[in-house]
């Protein structure tokens, strides 16, 4: 099982954590939402929960709860700027379909 980050994503996360001044890393999860069923959650992690699985990539600590890991295994987190838009992108090999707006997915 693995979660990885592109160099661009790792640099952006490390910049956010440095600007924030504290934090263990980031937490990735999924929640029920949207028209396709599931949505990604990306937030700062200040402490480890009992059911977290920890990944380290490019200097970033990534925490994922065991329930979410089933849906996120193999995911690569990327960060891209496209024109005026910029943000994190989840390259998830488990996704079978996603909604038109890109907010939710099914596996």
GROMACS .gro file of C-alpha atoms in nm, residues 4-86:
model
   83
    4UNK     CA    1   0.304   0.926  -0.308
    5UNK     CA    2   0.354   1.293  -0.392
    6UNK     CA    3   0.499   1.459  -0.698
    7UNK     CA    4   0.786   1.698  -0.637
    8UNK     CA    5   0.550   1.990  -0.702
    9UNK     CA    6   0.298   1.865  -0.444
   10UNK     CA    7   0.567   1.796  -0.185
   11UNK     CA    8   0.715   2.145  -0.227
   12UNK     CA    9   0.372   2.305  -0.190
   13UNK     CA   10   0.284   2.102   0.121
   14UNK     CA   11   0.621   2.177   0.283
   15UNK     CA   12   0.571   2.547   0.205
   16UNK     CA   13   0.226   2.543   0.367
   17UNK     CA   14   0.358   2.366   0.678
   18UNK     CA   15   0.652   2.607   0.704
   19UNK     CA   16   0.418   2.905   0.672
   20UNK     CA   17   0.187   2.756   0.930
   21UNK     CA   18   0.478   2.708   1.171
   22UNK     CA   19   0.359   2.372   1.303
   23UNK     CA   20   0.225   2.038   1.191
   24UNK     CA   21   0.313   1.674   1.163
   25UNK     CA   22   0.217   1.658   0.795
   26UNK     CA   23  -0.101   1.620   0.594
   27UNK     CA   24  -0.403   1.396   0.633
   28UNK     CA   25  -0.571   1.242   0.329
   29UNK     CA   26  -0.913   1.083   0.360
   30UNK     CA   27  -1.237   1.025   0.173
   31UNK     CA   28  -1.589   1.112   0.281
   32UNK     CA   29  -1.933   1.045   0.141
   33UNK     CA   30  -2.030   1.342  -0.073
   34UNK     CA   31  -2.121   1.470  -0.416
   35UNK     CA   32  -2.310   1.318  -0.703
   36UNK     CA   33  -2.069   1.025  -0.752
   37UNK     CA   34  -2.048   0.917  -0.389
   38UNK     CA   35  -1.706   1.003  -0.246
   39UNK     CA   36  -1.492   1.315  -0.215
   40UNK     CA   37  -1.132   1.372  -0.112
   41UNK     CA   38  -1.033   1.537   0.214
   42UNK     CA   39  -0.693   1.707   0.244
   43UNK     CA   40  -0.602   1.884   0.568
   44UNK     CA   41  -0.313   1.953   0.802
   45UNK     CA   42  -0.232   1.685   1.057
   46UNK     CA   43  -0.106   1.797   1.395
   47UNK     CA   44  -0.116   1.456   1.558
   48UNK     CA   45  -0.150   1.090   1.469
   49UNK     CA   46  -0.479   0.910   1.530
   50UNK     CA   47  -0.485   0.551   1.654
   51UNK     CA   48  -0.602   0.408   1.319
   52UNK     CA   49  -0.370   0.612   1.096
   53UNK     CA   50  -0.131   0.455   0.851
   54UNK     CA   51   0.174   0.677   0.795
   55UNK     CA   52   0.357   0.727   0.467
   56UNK     CA   53   0.669   0.938   0.408
   57UNK     CA   54   0.747   1.074   0.063
   58UNK     CA   55   0.978   1.357  -0.046
   59UNK     CA   56   1.005   1.483   0.313
   60UNK     CA   57   0.629   1.494   0.371
   61UNK     CA   58   0.446   1.284   0.629
   62UNK     CA   59   0.108   1.164   0.498
   63UNK     CA   60  -0.148   1.018   0.739
   64UNK     CA   61  -0.441   0.812   0.612
   65UNK     CA   62  -0.703   0.640   0.827
   66UNK     CA   63  -0.744   0.268   0.756
   67UNK     CA   64  -1.099   0.307   0.618
   68UNK     CA   65  -0.989   0.569   0.363
   69UNK     CA   66  -0.675   0.379   0.263
   70UNK     CA   67  -0.886   0.116   0.087
   71UNK     CA   68  -0.999   0.389  -0.157
   72UNK     CA   69  -0.670   0.583  -0.170
   73UNK     CA   70  -0.412   0.304  -0.206
   74UNK     CA   71  -0.178   0.386  -0.495
   75UNK     CA   72  -0.284   0.751  -0.515
   76UNK     CA   73  -0.034   1.013  -0.623
   77UNK     CA   74  -0.095   1.367  -0.499
   78UNK     CA   75   0.005   1.634  -0.750
   79UNK     CA   76  -0.002   2.014  -0.745
   80UNK     CA   77  -0.045   2.207  -1.067
   81UNK     CA   78  -0.102   2.557  -1.197
   82UNK     CA   79  -0.313   2.579  -1.512
   83UNK     CA   80  -0.377   2.933  -1.624
   84UNK     CA   81  -0.544   3.116  -1.335
   85UNK     CA   82  -0.628   2.790  -1.158
   86UNK     CA   83  -0.401   2.606  -0.921
   0.00000   0.00000   0.00000
